[in-house]
Short mmCIF file of C-alpha atoms in Angstrom, two decimals:
data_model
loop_
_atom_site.label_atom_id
_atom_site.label_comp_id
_atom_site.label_asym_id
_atom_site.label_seq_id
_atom_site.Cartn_x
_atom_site.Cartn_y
_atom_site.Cartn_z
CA UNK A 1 -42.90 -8.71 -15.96
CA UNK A 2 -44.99 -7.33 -19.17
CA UNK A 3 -41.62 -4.69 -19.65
CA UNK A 4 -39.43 -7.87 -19.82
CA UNK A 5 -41.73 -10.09 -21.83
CA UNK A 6 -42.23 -7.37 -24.46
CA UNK A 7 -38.48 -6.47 -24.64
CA UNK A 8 -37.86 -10.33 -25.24
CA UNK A 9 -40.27 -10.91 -27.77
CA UNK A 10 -39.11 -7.67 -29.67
CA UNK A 11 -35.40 -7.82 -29.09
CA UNK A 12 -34.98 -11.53 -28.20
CA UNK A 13 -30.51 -11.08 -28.82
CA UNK A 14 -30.14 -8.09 -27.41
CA UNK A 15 -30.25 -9.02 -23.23
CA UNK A 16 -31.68 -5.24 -23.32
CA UNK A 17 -33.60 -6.84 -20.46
CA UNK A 18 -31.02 -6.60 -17.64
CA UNK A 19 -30.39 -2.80 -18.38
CA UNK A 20 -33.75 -1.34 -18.89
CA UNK A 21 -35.03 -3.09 -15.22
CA UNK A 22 -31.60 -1.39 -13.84
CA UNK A 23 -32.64 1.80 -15.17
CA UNK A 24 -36.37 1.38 -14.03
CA UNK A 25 -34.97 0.14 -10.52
CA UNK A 26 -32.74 3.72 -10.53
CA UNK A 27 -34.88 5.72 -11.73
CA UNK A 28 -37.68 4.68 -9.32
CA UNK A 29 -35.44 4.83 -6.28
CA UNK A 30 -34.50 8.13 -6.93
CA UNK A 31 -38.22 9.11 -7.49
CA UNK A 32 -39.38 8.21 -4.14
CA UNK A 33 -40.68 10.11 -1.56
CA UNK A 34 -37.77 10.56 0.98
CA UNK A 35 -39.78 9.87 4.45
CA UNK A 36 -38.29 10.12 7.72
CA UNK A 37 -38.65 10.14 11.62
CA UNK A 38 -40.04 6.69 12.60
CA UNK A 39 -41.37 5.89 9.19
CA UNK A 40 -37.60 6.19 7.95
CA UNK A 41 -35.79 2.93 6.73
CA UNK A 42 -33.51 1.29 9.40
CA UNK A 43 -32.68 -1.59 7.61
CA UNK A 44 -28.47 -2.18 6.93
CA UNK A 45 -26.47 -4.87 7.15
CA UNK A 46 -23.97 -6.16 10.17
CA UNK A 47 -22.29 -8.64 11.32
CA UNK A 48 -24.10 -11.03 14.19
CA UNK A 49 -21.48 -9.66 16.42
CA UNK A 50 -18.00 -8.02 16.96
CA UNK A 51 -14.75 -9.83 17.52
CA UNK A 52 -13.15 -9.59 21.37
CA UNK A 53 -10.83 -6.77 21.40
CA UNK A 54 -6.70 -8.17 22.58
CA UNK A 55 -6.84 -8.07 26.13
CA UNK A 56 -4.70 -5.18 27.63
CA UNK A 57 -1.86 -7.45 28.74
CA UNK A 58 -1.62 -8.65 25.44
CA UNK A 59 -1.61 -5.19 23.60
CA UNK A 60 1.17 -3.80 25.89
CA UNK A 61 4.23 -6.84 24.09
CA UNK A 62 5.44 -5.19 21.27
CA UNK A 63 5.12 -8.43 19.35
CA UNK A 64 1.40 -8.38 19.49
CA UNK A 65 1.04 -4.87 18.79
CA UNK A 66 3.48 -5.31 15.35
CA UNK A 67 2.47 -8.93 14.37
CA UNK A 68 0.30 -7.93 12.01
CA UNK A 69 2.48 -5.27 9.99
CA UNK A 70 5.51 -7.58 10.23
CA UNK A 71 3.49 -10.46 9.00
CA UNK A 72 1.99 -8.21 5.97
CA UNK A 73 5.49 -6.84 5.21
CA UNK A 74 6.89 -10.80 4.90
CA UNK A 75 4.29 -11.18 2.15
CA UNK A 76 4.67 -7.87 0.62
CA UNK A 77 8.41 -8.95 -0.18
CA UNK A 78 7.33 -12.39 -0.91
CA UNK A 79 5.12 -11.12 -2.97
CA UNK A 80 7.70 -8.68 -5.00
CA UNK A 81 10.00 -11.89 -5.35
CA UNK A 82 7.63 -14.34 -7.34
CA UNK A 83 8.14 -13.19 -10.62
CA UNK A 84 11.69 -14.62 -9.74
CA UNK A 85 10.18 -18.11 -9.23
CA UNK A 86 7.22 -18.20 -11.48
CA UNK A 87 6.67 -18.48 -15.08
CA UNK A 88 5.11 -16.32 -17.63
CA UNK A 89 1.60 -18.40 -17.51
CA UNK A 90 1.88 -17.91 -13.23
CA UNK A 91 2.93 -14.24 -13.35
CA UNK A 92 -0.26 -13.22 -15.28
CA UNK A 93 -2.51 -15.80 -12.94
CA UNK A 94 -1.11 -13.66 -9.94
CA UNK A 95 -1.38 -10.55 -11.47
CA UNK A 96 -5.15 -11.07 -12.05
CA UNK A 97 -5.39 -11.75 -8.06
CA UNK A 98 -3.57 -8.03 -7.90
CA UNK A 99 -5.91 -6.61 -9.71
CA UNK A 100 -9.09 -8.04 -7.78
CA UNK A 101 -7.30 -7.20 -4.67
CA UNK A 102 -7.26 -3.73 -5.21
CA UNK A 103 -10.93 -4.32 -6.58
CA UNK A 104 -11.45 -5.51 -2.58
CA UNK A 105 -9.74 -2.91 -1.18
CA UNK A 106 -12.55 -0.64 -2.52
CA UNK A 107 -15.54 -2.46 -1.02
CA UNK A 108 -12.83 -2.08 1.92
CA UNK A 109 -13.74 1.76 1.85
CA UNK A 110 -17.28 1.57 1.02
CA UNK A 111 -18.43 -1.75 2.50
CA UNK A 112 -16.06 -1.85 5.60
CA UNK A 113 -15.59 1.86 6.77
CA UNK A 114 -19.05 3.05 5.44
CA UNK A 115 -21.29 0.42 6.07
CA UNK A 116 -22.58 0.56 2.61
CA UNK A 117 -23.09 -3.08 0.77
CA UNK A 118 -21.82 -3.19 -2.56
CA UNK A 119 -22.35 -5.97 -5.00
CA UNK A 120 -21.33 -4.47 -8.63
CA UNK A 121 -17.65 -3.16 -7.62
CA UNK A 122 -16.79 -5.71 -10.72
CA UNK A 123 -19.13 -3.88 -12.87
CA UNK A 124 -17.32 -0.48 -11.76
CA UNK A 125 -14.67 -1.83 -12.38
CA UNK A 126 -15.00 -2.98 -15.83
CA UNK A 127 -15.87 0.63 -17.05
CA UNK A 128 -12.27 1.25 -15.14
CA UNK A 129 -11.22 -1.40 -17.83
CA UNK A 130 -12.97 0.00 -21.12
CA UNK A 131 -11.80 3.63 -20.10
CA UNK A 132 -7.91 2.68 -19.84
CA UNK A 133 -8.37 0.38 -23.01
CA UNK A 134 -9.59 3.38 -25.06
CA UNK A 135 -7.24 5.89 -23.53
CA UNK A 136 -4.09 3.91 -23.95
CA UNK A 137 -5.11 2.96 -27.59
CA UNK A 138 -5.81 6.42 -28.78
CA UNK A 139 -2.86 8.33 -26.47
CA UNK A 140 -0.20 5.66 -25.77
CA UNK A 141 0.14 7.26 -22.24
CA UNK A 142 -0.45 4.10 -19.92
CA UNK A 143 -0.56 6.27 -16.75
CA UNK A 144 -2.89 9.04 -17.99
CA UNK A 145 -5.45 5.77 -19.29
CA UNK A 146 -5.46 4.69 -15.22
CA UNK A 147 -5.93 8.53 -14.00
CA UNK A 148 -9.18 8.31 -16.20
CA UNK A 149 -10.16 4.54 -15.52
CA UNK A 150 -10.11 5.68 -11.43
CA UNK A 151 -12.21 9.37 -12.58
CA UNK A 152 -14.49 8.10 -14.66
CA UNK A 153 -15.18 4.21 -12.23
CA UNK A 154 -15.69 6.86 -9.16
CA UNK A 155 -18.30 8.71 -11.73
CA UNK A 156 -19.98 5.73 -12.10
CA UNK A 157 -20.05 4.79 -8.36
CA UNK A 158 -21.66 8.11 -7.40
CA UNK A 159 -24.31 7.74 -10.16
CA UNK A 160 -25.65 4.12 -8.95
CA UNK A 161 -25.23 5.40 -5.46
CA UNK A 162 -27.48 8.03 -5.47
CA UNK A 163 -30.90 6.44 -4.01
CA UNK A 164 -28.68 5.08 -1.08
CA UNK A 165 -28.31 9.35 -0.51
CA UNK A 166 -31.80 9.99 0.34
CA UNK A 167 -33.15 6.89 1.65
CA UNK A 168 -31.71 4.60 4.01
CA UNK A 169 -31.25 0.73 3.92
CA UNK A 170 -29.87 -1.09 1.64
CA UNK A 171 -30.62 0.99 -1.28
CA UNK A 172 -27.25 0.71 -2.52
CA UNK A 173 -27.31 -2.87 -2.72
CA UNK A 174 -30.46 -2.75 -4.81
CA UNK A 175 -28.67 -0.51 -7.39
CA UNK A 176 -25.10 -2.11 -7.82
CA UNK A 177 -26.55 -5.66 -7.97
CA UNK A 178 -28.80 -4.17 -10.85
CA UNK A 179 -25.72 -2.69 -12.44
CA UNK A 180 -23.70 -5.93 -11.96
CA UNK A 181 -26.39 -7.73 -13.92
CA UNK A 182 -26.86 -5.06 -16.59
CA UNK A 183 -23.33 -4.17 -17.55
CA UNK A 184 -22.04 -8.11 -18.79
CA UNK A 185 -25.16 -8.72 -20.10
CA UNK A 186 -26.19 -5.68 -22.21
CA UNK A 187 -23.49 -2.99 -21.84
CA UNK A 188 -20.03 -4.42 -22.03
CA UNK A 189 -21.16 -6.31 -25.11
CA UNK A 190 -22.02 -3.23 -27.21
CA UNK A 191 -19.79 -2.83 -30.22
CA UNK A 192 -18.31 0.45 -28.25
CA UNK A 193 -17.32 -1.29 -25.14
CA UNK A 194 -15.73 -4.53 -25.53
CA UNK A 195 -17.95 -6.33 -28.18
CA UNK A 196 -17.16 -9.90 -28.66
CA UNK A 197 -13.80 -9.31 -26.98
CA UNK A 198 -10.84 -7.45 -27.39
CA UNK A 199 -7.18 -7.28 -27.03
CA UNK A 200 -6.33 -4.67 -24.22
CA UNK A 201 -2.95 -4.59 -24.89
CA UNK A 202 -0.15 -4.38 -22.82
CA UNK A 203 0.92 -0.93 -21.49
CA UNK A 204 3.85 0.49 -22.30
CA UNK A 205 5.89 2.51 -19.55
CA UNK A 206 8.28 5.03 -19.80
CA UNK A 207 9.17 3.81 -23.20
CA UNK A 208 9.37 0.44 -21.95
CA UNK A 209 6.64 -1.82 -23.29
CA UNK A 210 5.42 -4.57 -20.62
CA UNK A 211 4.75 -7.20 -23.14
CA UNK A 212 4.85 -10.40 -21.05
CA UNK A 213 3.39 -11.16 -18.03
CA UNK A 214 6.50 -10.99 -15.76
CA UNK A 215 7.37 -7.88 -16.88
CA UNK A 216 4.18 -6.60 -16.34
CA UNK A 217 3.73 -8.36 -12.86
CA UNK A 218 6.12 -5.39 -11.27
CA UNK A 219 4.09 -2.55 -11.81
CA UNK A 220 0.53 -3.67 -11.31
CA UNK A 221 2.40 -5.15 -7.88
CA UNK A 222 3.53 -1.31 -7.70
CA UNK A 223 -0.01 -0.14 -7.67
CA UNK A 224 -1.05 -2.53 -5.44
CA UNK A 225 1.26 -1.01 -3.00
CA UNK A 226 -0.26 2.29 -3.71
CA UNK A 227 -3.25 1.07 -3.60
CA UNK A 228 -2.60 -0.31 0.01
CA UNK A 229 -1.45 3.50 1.22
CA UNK A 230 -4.19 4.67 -0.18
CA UNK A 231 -6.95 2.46 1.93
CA UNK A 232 -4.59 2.89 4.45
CA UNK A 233 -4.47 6.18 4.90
CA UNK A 234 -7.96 6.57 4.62
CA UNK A 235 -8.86 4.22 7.13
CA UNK A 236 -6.65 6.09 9.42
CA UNK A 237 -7.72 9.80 8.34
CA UNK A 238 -10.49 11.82 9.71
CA UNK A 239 -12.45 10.83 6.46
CA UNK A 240 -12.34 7.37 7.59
CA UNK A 241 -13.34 7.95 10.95
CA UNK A 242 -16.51 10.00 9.48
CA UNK A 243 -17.26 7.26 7.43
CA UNK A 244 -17.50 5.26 10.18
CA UNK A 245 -19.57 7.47 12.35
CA UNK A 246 -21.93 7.33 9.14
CA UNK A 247 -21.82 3.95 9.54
CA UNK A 248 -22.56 3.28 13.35
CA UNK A 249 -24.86 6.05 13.53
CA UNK A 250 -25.52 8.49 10.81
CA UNK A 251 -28.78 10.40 13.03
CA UNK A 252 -26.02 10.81 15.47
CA UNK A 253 -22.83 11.84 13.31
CA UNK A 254 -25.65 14.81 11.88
CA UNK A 255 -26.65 15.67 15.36
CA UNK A 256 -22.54 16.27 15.54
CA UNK A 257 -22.92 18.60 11.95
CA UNK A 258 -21.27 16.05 10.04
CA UNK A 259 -22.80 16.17 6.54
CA UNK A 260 -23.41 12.61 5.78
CA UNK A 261 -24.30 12.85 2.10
CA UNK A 262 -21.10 14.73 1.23
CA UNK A 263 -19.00 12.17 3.06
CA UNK A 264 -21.08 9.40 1.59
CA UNK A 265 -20.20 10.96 -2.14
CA UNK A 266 -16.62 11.03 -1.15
CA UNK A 267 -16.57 7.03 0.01
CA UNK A 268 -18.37 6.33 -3.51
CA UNK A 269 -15.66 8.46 -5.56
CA UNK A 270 -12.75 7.18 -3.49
CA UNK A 271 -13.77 3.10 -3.73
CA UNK A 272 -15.23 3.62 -7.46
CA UNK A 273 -11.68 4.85 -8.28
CA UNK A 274 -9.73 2.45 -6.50
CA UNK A 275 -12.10 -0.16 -8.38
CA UNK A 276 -11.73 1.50 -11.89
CA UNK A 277 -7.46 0.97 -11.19
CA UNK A 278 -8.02 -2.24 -10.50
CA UNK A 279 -10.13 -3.30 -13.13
CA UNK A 280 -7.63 -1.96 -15.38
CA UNK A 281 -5.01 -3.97 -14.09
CA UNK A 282 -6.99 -7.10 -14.63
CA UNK A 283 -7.91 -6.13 -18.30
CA UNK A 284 -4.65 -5.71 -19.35
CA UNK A 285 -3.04 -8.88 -17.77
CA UNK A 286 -5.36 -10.78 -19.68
CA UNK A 287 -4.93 -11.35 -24.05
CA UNK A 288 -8.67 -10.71 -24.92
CA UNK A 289 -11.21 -9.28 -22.05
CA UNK A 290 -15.23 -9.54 -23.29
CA UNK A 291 -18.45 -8.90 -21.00
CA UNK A 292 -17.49 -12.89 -19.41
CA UNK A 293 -14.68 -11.37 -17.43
CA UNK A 294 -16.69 -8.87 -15.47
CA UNK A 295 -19.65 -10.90 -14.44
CA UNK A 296 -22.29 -11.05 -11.83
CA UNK A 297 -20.80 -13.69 -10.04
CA UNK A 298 -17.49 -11.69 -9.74
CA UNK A 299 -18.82 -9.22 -8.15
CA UNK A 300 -20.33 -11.19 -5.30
CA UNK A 301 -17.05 -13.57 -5.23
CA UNK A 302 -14.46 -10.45 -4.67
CA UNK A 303 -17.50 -9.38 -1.92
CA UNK A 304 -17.18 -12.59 -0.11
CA UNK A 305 -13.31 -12.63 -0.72
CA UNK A 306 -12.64 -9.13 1.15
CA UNK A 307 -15.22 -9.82 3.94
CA UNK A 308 -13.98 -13.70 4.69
CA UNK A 309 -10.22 -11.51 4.49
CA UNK A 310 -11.33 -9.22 6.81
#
């Protein structure tokens, strides 16, 4: 309280408030005396219970088994075909959605496979968006901006995800919420970020420029898809079944020498980069992207949005 009062009343239009507390809040966290045995901190977050798995009649029709592939495959190609129907104004409303979706799919990883509760994948995300704004400014090269929006977003993920490494709980919570307050209000506003607001640009693809937003709608829908493999394949990898084991019972996946920290590292590089692709989808659909378009809220709405999806 006497930090924040004293940053107000010497910097009262900065909003240097938000990211000093977030660095206090890390730094603290990762100062703490890791304790363990039955002083260690249980505390995570679950669901009140689990659905009913499809009885074993059910599961043996081939119709039940594929429903759910043939019904995601229907809106796939559905969802290939609107720029066909849709307007300009529509095909950069939708591409938006594409680009929080893929923001979901990363709490997907990191929420959903390892248990850990995320609230700033926005904020991730929107260092995602800075990163592919500078690169394809300076370079031109589109592609090479998103191979360094993912690399440096998954840098950033590990960094606010280190307390949740050596104590237990919902550490990680505690830091991304921080970071999803800091980074719109303080951070994203700085001169070097995005400043008032600026014009991302559209990218420009194999010497074809995607200046409107139908012809841009086709390849963020594109990395959506690869998005999807991605998760996919992750979820259905021996990395995703660690996670998981992290997740129900990390005392128990080390009793089987699984090294949880490592695999908790490579959840936080894999859904920071999927979240720094996305947010450079959305910054680019948009004409001018400022601190607004990343904020707090966002991050808790695209939470809610992937958990109510399932």
């Amino acid at each position: 309280g006497v930090i924040e009062q004293v940053l107000m009343f010497h910097y009262p239009q900065s909003n240097l408030v938000e990211m000093v507390l977030f660095v206090i809040i890390l730094g603290t966290l990762l100062l703490q005396r890791q304790r363990g045995g039955r002083d260690e901190e249980k505390g995570s977050w679950a669901a009140v219970q689990a659905w009913r798995p499809v009885p074993e009649q059910l599961r043996r029709i081939w119709l039940v088994r594929n429903l759910g592939l043939m019904v995601g495959i229907v809106a796939l190609i559905a969802a290939g075909l609107l720029p066909l129907v849709i307007n300009n104004e529509h095909s950069v409303v939708v591409t938006e959605i594409i680009g929080t979706s893929i923001i979901g799919l990363s709490i997907g990883i990191l929420t959903g496979l390892g248990g850990q509760l995320t609230l700033g994948q926005v904020a991730i995300a929107s260092i995602g968006a800075v990163v592919s704004f500078q690169v394809s400014r300076a370079s031109g090269d589109f592609p090479l901006a998103l191979i360094y929006a993912g690399l440096v977003s998954g840098a950033v993920s590990v960094l606010i995800g280190l307390p949740s490494l050596r104590l237990r709980g919902l550490m990680l919570t505690v830091t991304t919420l921080s970071f999803a307050l800091a980074t719109p209000a303080w951070l994203l506003p700085q001169s070097w970020m995005l400043g008032s607001g600026k014009n991302p640009g559209r990218p420009i693809v194999f010497g074809h420029a995607l200046d409107t937003g139908r012809l841009y709608y086709p390849f963020a829908f594109g990395l959506l898809l690869v998005a999807l493999v991605l998760a996919r394949n992750v979820r259905r990898s021996g990395f995703g079944r660690l996670l998981v084991a992290i997740r129900d019972n990390e005392d128990n996946a080390r009793a089987f020498t699984v090294r949880a920290s490592l695999v908790k590292v490579q959840g936080y590089v894999v859904a920071g980069f999927l979240a720094g692709i996305g947010g450079a989808v959305y910054a680019h659909a948009i004409a001018s992207v400022d601190g607004a378009a990343f904020s707090a809220q966002a991050s808790i709405d695209v939470v809610a949005m992937t958990v109510i999806g399932g």
